[in-house]
Coordinates of N, CA and C and ligand atoms in Angstrom, one line a residue:
M1261 N 0.8 -1.3 -0.1 CA 0.0 0.1 -0.4 C 0.9 1.5 0.0
P1262 N 0.4 2.5 -0.9 CA 1.2 3.4 -1.0 C 1.1 4.4 0.3
L1263 N 2.3 4.7 0.9 CA 2.2 5.7 2.3 C 0.9 6.7 1.7
E1264 N 0.4 7.7 2.5 CA 0.0 8.9 2.7 C -0.1 9.8 3.6
I1265 N -0.1 11.0 3.6 CA 0.0 11.9 5.0 C -1.3 11.8 5.8
V1266 N -1.6 11.1 7.0 CA -2.8 11.2 7.5 C -3.3 12.5 8.1
P1267 N -4.5 12.8 8.2 CA -4.8 13.9 9.0 C -5.1 13.9 10.4
F1268 N -5.1 14.9 11.4 CA -5.8 14.8 12.7 C -7.0 14.8 12.6
P1269 N -7.5 13.9 13.4 CA -6.9 13.2 14.4 C -6.6 11.7 14.3
H1270 N -6.2 11.3 13.0 CA -5.9 9.9 12.6 C -5.2 9.1 14.4
P1271 N -5.3 8.2 14.7 CA -4.5 7.4 15.8 C -2.9 7.9 15.7
A1272 N -2.4 7.5 14.8 CA -0.8 7.6 14.3 C -0.3 8.8 15.0
L1273 N -1.0 9.9 15.0 CA -0.7 11.2 15.2 C -0.6 11.4 17.0
R1274 N -1.2 10.5 17.4 CA -1.0 10.3 19.2 C -0.5 9.1 19.5
W1275 N 0.4 8.6 18.6 CA 1.2 7.1 19.2 C 2.6 7.6 19.5
K1276 N 3.0 7.0 20.8 CA 4.3 6.9 21.2 C 4.7 5.8 20.3
S1277 N 5.9 6.2 19.4 CA 6.5 5.3 18.0 C 7.9 4.8 19.1
K1278 N 8.0 3.4 18.5 CA 9.0 2.8 18.7 C 10.5 2.6 18.3
P1279 N 11.4 2.7 19.1 CA 13.2 3.0 18.2 C 12.8 1.9 16.8
V1280 N 13.4 2.4 15.5 CA 14.0 1.4 14.6 C 14.7 0.6 15.0
I1281 N 15.1 -0.7 14.8 CA 15.8 -1.5 15.0 C 16.6 -2.0 13.6
K1282 N 16.2 -1.5 12.6 CA 16.9 -2.3 11.3 C 16.9 -1.2 10.5
V1283 N 17.9 -0.7 10.1 CA 18.3 0.1 8.9 C 18.7 -0.7 7.7
D1284 N 17.5 -0.6 6.7 CA 17.5 -1.7 5.7 C 17.0 -0.8 4.4
A1285 N 17.0 -1.8 3.3 CA 16.0 -1.3 2.0 C 14.8 -1.0 2.0
D1286 N 14.2 -1.6 2.7 CA 12.7 -1.6 3.4 C 12.4 0.2 3.8
L1287 N 13.4 0.6 4.8 CA 13.2 1.5 5.5 C 13.8 2.9 4.5
E1288 N 14.7 2.4 3.4 CA 15.1 3.5 2.5 C 13.9 3.7 1.6
R1289 N 13.2 2.6 1.3 CA 12.1 2.8 0.5 C 11.2 3.7 1.2
V1290 N 10.8 3.3 2.5 CA 10.1 4.0 3.3 C 10.5 5.8 2.4
V1291 N 11.7 6.1 3.3 CA 12.1 7.4 3.8 C 11.8 7.8 2.0
A1292 N 12.1 7.4 1.1 CA 12.3 7.8 -0.2 C 10.9 8.1 -0.4
E1293 N 9.8 7.5 -0.3 CA 8.7 7.7 -0.3 C 7.8 8.7 0.5
M1294 N 8.5 9.2 1.9 CA 8.2 10.0 2.5 C 8.5 11.7 2.2
F1295 N 9.8 11.4 1.4 CA 10.2 12.7 0.9 C 9.0 12.8 -0.3
D1296 N 9.0 11.9 -1.3 CA 8.0 12.3 -2.2 C 6.8 13.2 -1.7
L1297 N 6.2 12.6 -0.6 CA 5.0 13.0 0.1 C 5.1 14.4 0.6
M1298 N 6.3 14.4 1.3 CA 6.5 15.7 1.9 C 6.8 17.0 0.6
Y1299 N 7.5 16.6 -0.5 CA 7.7 17.7 -1.6 C 6.2 17.9 -2.0
A1300 N 5.3 16.8 -2.2 CA 3.8 17.3 -3.0 C 3.5 18.0 -2.1
A1301 N 3.4 18.0 -0.8 CA 2.6 18.8 0.1 C 3.1 19.8 0.4
K1302 N 4.4 20.3 0.0 CA 5.2 21.6 0.3 C 5.5 22.0 1.1
G1303 N 5.6 20.8 2.5 CA 6.4 20.5 3.6 C 7.9 20.8 3.9
I1304 N 8.6 21.0 4.8 CA 10.2 21.1 5.1 C 10.2 19.5 6.0
G1305 N 9.2 19.1 6.4 CA 9.5 18.3 7.7 C 8.5 17.3 7.8
L1306 N 8.9 16.1 8.0 CA 8.2 15.0 8.0 C 8.1 13.6 8.7
A1307 N 7.7 13.6 9.9 CA 7.5 12.4 10.7 C 6.7 11.2 10.3
A1308 N 7.5 9.8 10.7 CA 6.9 8.6 10.3 C 5.1 8.5 11.0
N1309 N 5.1 9.1 12.0 CA 3.8 8.9 12.5 C 2.8 9.4 11.5
Q1310 N 3.4 10.9 11.0 CA 2.3 11.7 9.7 C 1.9 10.4 8.8
V1311 N 2.7 9.5 8.8 CA 2.2 8.6 7.3 C 1.9 7.1 8.1
A1312 N 1.2 7.4 9.1 CA 0.7 6.2 9.8 C 1.6 4.9 10.2
L1313 N 3.2 5.3 10.1 CA 4.3 4.3 10.8 C 4.7 4.7 12.2
P1314 N 4.8 3.3 12.9 CA 4.9 3.9 14.3 C 6.5 3.6 14.5
Y1315 N 7.2 4.4 13.8 CA 8.9 4.2 13.7 C 9.3 5.8 14.1
R1316 N 10.3 5.7 15.1 CA 11.1 6.8 15.7 C 12.0 7.1 14.3
L1317 N 11.5 8.2 13.4 CA 12.5 8.5 12.2 C 11.5 9.8 12.0
F1318 N 12.3 10.7 11.3 CA 11.8 11.7 10.7 C 12.5 12.3 9.5
I1319 N 12.0 13.1 8.7 CA 13.3 13.8 7.4 C 12.8 15.4 7.4
L1320 N 14.0 15.9 7.1 CA 13.9 17.1 6.9 C 14.3 17.7 5.5
N1321 N 13.8 18.5 4.6 CA 14.4 19.5 3.8 C 14.1 21.0 3.8
L1322 N 14.8 21.7 4.4 CA 14.5 23.2 5.0 C 14.4 23.8 4.1
A1323 N 15.0 23.5 2.7 CA 14.7 24.3 1.4 C 13.5 24.0 1.0
G1324 N 13.0 22.9 1.4 CA 11.6 22.6 0.7 C 11.3 22.2 -0.6
D1325 N 12.6 21.8 -1.1 CA 13.0 21.8 -2.7 C 13.5 20.5 -3.3
A1326 N 13.0 19.6 -3.9 CA 13.3 18.4 -4.2 C 14.8 18.4 -4.4
A1327 N 14.8 19.3 -5.5 CA 16.0 19.7 -6.3 C 17.3 19.7 -5.4
E1328 N 17.2 20.1 -4.2 CA 18.2 20.3 -3.5 C 18.3 19.3 -2.2
K1329 N 19.1 18.0 -2.9 CA 19.0 16.8 -2.5 C 20.1 17.1 -1.2
S1330 N 21.4 17.9 -1.7 CA 21.7 18.1 -0.2 C 21.3 18.4 1.1
E1331 N 20.2 19.1 1.0 CA 19.2 19.8 1.9 C 18.6 18.5 2.8
E1332 N 18.6 17.4 1.8 CA 17.9 16.3 2.4 C 18.7 15.6 3.9
L1333 N 17.9 15.7 5.0 CA 18.2 14.7 6.1 C 17.5 14.1 7.0
V1334 N 17.6 12.7 7.3 CA 17.0 11.8 8.0 C 17.8 11.4 9.3
F1335 N 16.5 11.4 10.3 CA 17.0 11.1 11.3 C 16.3 10.3 12.1
I1336 N 17.0 9.3 12.5 CA 16.5 8.0 13.0 C 16.9 7.7 14.4
N1337 N 15.9 7.6 15.2 CA 15.9 7.2 16.9 C 16.9 8.6 17.3
P1338 N 16.4 9.5 16.8 CA 17.1 11.0 17.4 C 16.7 11.3 19.0
R1339 N 17.8 11.8 19.5 CA 17.8 12.0 20.9 C 18.5 13.5 21.2
F1340 N 17.8 14.2 21.5 CA 18.1 15.8 22.2 C 19.2 15.4 23.4
L1341 N 20.5 16.3 22.7 CA 21.5 16.0 23.8 C 21.6 17.3 24.6
R1342 N 21.0 18.4 24.5 CA 21.1 19.6 24.9 C 19.9 20.8 24.3
R1343 N 19.6 21.6 25.3 CA 18.4 22.5 24.9 C 18.8 23.7 25.7
K1344 N 18.7 25.1 24.8 CA 18.9 26.2 25.5 C 18.3 27.0 24.9
G1345 N 17.8 28.1 25.8 CA 16.8 29.4 26.1 C 15.4 29.2 25.1
T1346 N 14.2 29.8 25.1 CA 13.3 29.6 24.4 C 12.9 30.8 23.5
V1347 N 12.3 30.6 22.4 CA 11.6 31.4 21.6 C 10.4 31.2 20.6
E1348 N 9.4 31.9 20.5 CA 8.3 31.6 19.9 C 8.5 32.2 18.2
G1349 N 7.5 31.7 17.7 CA 7.7 31.5 16.4 C 6.7 30.7 15.9
E1350 N 6.3 30.9 14.4 CA 5.0 30.4 13.7 C 5.7 29.2 13.2
E1351 N 4.3 28.1 13.5 CA 4.7 26.8 13.0 C 3.4 26.3 12.0
G1352 N 3.5 25.6 11.5 CA 2.4 24.8 10.5 C 2.8 23.2 10.4
C1353 N 2.1 22.6 9.7 CA 2.0 21.2 9.8 C 1.5 20.4 9.1
L1354 N 2.0 19.2 8.8 CA 1.1 19.2 7.3 C 0.0 18.0 7.4
S1355 N -0.5 17.6 8.8 CA -1.0 16.8 9.6 C -2.3 17.6 9.6
F1356 N -2.2 19.5 9.7 CA -3.3 20.2 9.9 C -3.1 21.5 8.6
P1357 N -3.1 20.9 7.3 CA -3.2 21.4 6.1 C -3.6 23.1 6.7
G1358 N -3.0 24.1 6.3 CA -3.6 25.7 6.6 C -3.4 26.3 7.7
L1359 N -3.2 25.5 9.0 CA -3.1 26.2 10.3 C -1.5 26.2 10.5
Y1360 N -1.7 27.5 11.2 CA -0.6 28.1 11.8 C -0.8 28.7 12.8
A1361 N 0.4 28.3 13.8 CA 0.1 29.2 15.1 C 1.9 29.5 16.1
Q1362 N 1.5 30.2 16.4 CA 2.9 30.6 17.4 C 3.2 29.4 18.7
V1363 N 4.4 29.0 18.7 CA 4.6 27.9 19.3 C 5.9 28.3 20.2
L1364 N 5.8 28.0 21.5 CA 7.7 28.3 22.3 C 8.1 27.2 22.2
R1365 N 9.7 27.0 21.7 CA 10.7 26.3 21.6 C 12.0 26.8 22.1
S1366 N 12.6 25.5 22.3 CA 14.2 25.8 22.8 C 14.7 26.4 21.5
S1367 N 15.5 27.6 21.8 CA 15.9 28.4 20.5 C 17.4 27.6 19.9
K1368 N 17.9 27.1 20.6 CA 19.4 25.9 20.6 C 19.4 24.8 21.0
V1369 N 19.5 24.0 19.9 CA 19.3 22.6 20.3 C 20.8 21.6 20.2
A1370 N 20.9 20.6 20.9 CA 21.9 19.8 20.1 C 20.8 18.4 20.1
I1371 N 21.0 17.7 18.9 CA 20.3 16.4 18.5 C 21.3 15.3 17.9
E1372 N 21.1 14.4 18.3 CA 21.9 13.0 18.0 C 20.9 12.3 17.1
A1373 N 21.4 11.3 16.1 CA 20.8 10.4 15.4 C 21.1 9.6 14.6
F1374 N 20.5 8.5 13.9 CA 21.1 7.9 13.2 C 20.7 7.7 11.6
N1375 N 21.6 8.0 10.8 CA 21.5 8.2 9.1 C 20.7 6.9 8.4
L1376 N 20.8 6.8 7.1 CA 20.2 5.7 6.4 C 21.4 4.9 6.5
K1377 N 22.5 5.0 6.5 CA 24.0 4.2 6.4 C 24.0 3.7 8.1
G1378 N 23.3 4.2 8.7 CA 23.1 3.5 10.2 C 24.6 4.1 11.0
E1379 N 24.7 5.2 10.4 CA 26.0 5.9 11.1 C 25.1 7.1 12.4
C1380 N 25.9 7.4 13.3 CA 25.3 8.1 14.0 C 25.9 9.5 13.9
F1381 N 25.0 10.6 13.9 CA 25.6 12.2 13.8 C 24.9 12.8 14.8
E1382 N 25.2 14.1 15.1 CA 25.5 15.2 15.8 C 25.1 16.6 15.4
Y1383 N 24.2 17.0 15.5 CA 23.8 18.4 15.1 C 23.7 19.4 16.2
A1384 N 24.3 21.0 16.2 CA 24.2 22.1 17.0 C 23.1 22.5 16.1
L1385 N 22.1 23.1 16.6 CA 21.1 24.1 15.5 C 20.4 24.7 16.1
D1386 N 19.8 26.1 15.6 CA 19.4 26.6 15.8 C 18.5 27.8 14.8
E1387 N 17.6 28.5 14.9 CA 16.4 29.3 14.3 C 15.9 28.2 13.7
L1388 N 15.4 28.0 12.2 CA 14.5 27.1 11.7 C 14.6 26.2 12.1
A1389 N 15.9 25.3 11.6 CA 16.4 23.9 11.7 C 16.0 23.1 13.4
A1390 N 16.5 24.3 14.6 CA 15.7 23.8 15.5 C 14.3 23.5 15.9
R1391 N 14.0 24.3 15.4 CA 12.1 24.4 15.7 C 11.7 23.2 15.2
A1392 N 12.5 23.4 14.0 CA 11.8 22.2 12.8 C 12.1 20.0 13.6
V1393 N 13.5 20.3 13.7 CA 13.5 19.1 14.8 C 12.9 19.0 15.9
Q1394 N 12.2 20.1 16.9 CA 11.8 19.7 17.9 C 10.0 19.4 17.6
H1395 N 9.7 19.9 16.7 CA 8.2 19.4 15.9 C 8.6 18.5 15.6
E1396 N 9.0 17.6 15.0 CA 9.4 16.9 14.3 C 9.4 15.6 14.9
S1397 N 10.2 15.6 16.4 CA 10.7 14.8 17.4 C 9.6 14.4 18.3
D1398 N 8.6 16.0 18.5 CA 7.2 15.7 19.1 C 6.5 14.6 18.8
H1399 N 6.1 14.5 17.2 CA 5.4 13.6 16.4 C 5.6 12.3 16.8
L1400 N 6.9 11.9 17.2 CA 7.2 10.6 17.4 C 6.6 9.9 18.7
D1401 N 6.9 11.2 19.8 CA 5.6 10.8 21.0 C 4.3 11.3 21.0
G1402 N 3.9 11.4 19.7 CA 2.3 11.5 19.9 C 2.1 13.1 20.2
V1403 N 3.0 14.1 20.3 CA 2.7 15.2 20.9 C 2.9 16.3 19.5
L1404 N 1.8 17.2 19.3 CA 1.5 17.8 18.0 C 1.9 19.2 18.6
F1405 N 1.8 20.1 17.5 CA 1.8 21.7 18.0 C 0.8 22.2 18.5
I1406 N -0.5 21.7 18.1 CA -1.7 22.1 18.8 C -1.5 21.9 20.4
D1407 N -0.7 21.2 20.8 CA -0.8 20.8 22.2 C 0.3 22.1 22.7
R1408 N 0.7 22.9 21.7 CA 2.1 23.7 22.4 C 2.2 25.0 21.6
M1409 N 0.5 25.6 21.5 CA 0.4 26.3 21.0 C 0.4 27.6 22.1
V1410 N 0.4 28.8 22.0 CA 0.3 29.8 23.1 C -0.9 30.2 23.2
E1411 N -1.3 30.4 24.5 CA -2.5 30.1 24.8 C -3.6 31.5 23.8
Q1412 N -3.1 32.4 23.4 CA -4.2 32.9 22.8 C -4.5 32.3 21.8
D1413 N -3.3 31.6 20.6 CA -3.5 30.9 19.7 C -4.4 29.8 20.1
R1414 N -4.5 29.1 21.1 CA -5.1 27.8 21.5 C -6.3 28.3 21.4
L1415 N -7.1 29.5 22.2 CA -7.9 29.7 22.2 C -8.9 30.3 20.6
D1416 N -8.1 31.1 19.9 CA -8.2 31.5 18.9 C -8.2 30.2 17.4
K1417 N -7.7 29.0 17.6 CA -8.0 28.2 16.7 C -8.4 26.7 17.1
K1418 N -8.9 27.2 18.3 CA -9.9 26.1 18.6 C -10.9 25.6 17.7
G1419 N -11.9 26.5 17.0 CA -12.8 25.9 16.4 C -12.1 25.2 14.7
V1420 N -11.2 25.8 14.2 CA -10.7 25.4 13.6 C -9.7 23.9 13.4
V1421 N -9.4 23.6 15.1 CA -9.0 22.2 15.2 C -10.2 21.3 15.2
A1422 N -11.4 21.8 15.6 CA -12.8 21.2 16.2 C -13.2 20.9 14.4
D1423 N -12.7 21.8 13.5 CA -13.4 21.6 12.4 C -12.5 20.2 11.4
F1424 N -11.0 20.1 11.9 CA -10.4 18.9 11.1 C -10.9 17.8 12.0
E1425 N -11.4 17.7 13.3 CA -11.8 16.6 13.7 C -13.3 15.9 13.2
A1426 N -14.0 17.1 12.5 CA -15.5 16.8 12.4 C -15.1 16.2 10.9
Q1427 N -14.8 16.8 10.0 CA -14.1 16.6 8.8 C -13.5 15.2 8.7
Y1428 N -12.4 14.6 9.7 CA -12.3 13.1 9.9 C -13.0 12.4 10.0
R1429 N -13.7 12.6 10.9 CA -15.2 11.4 11.6 C -16.0 11.4 10.1
R1430 N -16.2 12.4 9.1 CA -16.6 12.1 8.2 C -16.2 11.3 6.9
W1431 N -15.0 11.9 6.9 CA -14.3 10.7 6.1 C -14.2 9.3 6.6
Q1432 N -14.2 8.9 7.9 CA -14.4 7.5 8.6 C -15.5 7.0 8.0
A1433 N -16.5 7.9 8.3 CA -18.0 7.3 8.2 C -18.1 6.9 6.8
E1434 N -17.4 7.6 5.7 CA -17.5 7.1 4.5 C -16.3 6.3 4.0
G1435 N -16.0 5.5 5.0 CA -14.9 4.5 4.8 C -13.2 4.9 4.3
R1436 N -13.2 6.2 3.7 CA -11.9 6.8 3.5 C -10.8 6.2 4.5
Y1437 N -10.9 6.4 5.6 CA -10.2 6.1 7.0 C -10.6 5.1 7.5
P1438 N -9.7 4.2 8.5 CA -10.3 2.9 9.5 C -10.9 3.5 10.3
S1439 N -12.0 2.9 11.2 CA -12.3 3.2 12.5 C -10.6 3.3 13.5
D1440 N -10.9 4.3 14.3 CA -9.8 4.5 15.4 C -9.4 3.3 15.8
E1441 N -10.0 2.2 16.1 CA -9.7 0.9 16.9 C -8.9 -0.1 15.8
E1442 N -9.4 0.1 14.4 CA -8.8 -0.9 13.3 C -7.3 0.0 13.1
A1443 N -7.4 1.3 13.2 CA -6.3 2.0 13.0 C -4.9 1.7 14.1
R1444 N -5.7 1.3 15.3 CA -4.5 1.4 16.2 C -4.1 -0.2 16.0
R1445 N -5.2 -1.4 15.8 CA -4.6 -2.5 15.7 C -3.7 -2.5 14.2
Q1446 N -3.7 -1.5 13.2 CA -2.6 -1.6 12.5 C -1.4 -0.9 12.5
L1447 N -1.2 -0.1 13.6 CA -0.3 0.5 14.6 C 0.1 -1.1 15.4
T1448 N -0.1 -1.3 15.9 CA 0.6 -2.6 16.8 C 1.0 -3.2 15.9
E1449 N 0.4 -3.7 15.0 CA 0.8 -4.7 13.8 C 1.9 -4.5 13.4
L1450 N 2.2 -3.3 13.0 CA 3.0 -2.5 12.3 C 4.6 -2.4 13.4
E1451 N 4.5 -2.1 14.6 CA 5.1 -2.1 15.5 C 6.1 -3.6 15.6
Q1452 N 5.3 -4.5 15.5 CA 6.0 -6.0 15.5 C 7.2 -6.3 14.5
K1453 N 6.6 -5.6 13.2 CA 7.8 -5.6 12.1 C 9.1 -5.5 12.4
Ligands
ZN43 ZN1 3.9 18.1 12.0

């Protein structure tokens, strides 16, 4: 089955994902498909949870441009080593098309992760890159930017978030997405792989 970006509130978006145990050709194919989906949706980052896969993995291309291959980064089993400062900034999310809100994040972070070659790497990041890795790492724990919006946006965007939920329930009723119970069963099954 081809992957697709699932909208809120698909249960995958509230899933605490398991570490990747094997970096192999299957995983490479998944990552390639995730990049295609991310570019098609005009995003700069995408986490495995957003394509209904319960693995600790996310991708970034801060240029948001498929032609800029050198900007492509894959973070497998990421872990923050250090965080410093706090900064507010605007975020969007491919699981909430069209929704933007102000979110507080650490201003500087150091993060380590594995790449597709199975090598461990470490980055010290700030500005957009720091914000993006915090947003994407949150996805792997089932945490969403709507959980971290500043108070004013939390109030202002309540209706929009409710609309996403209502639309998703209609799609479920039409059979476009599985029931929450079935989706959770599929996620549990994928975890065993
Ligand atoms: Zn997101």
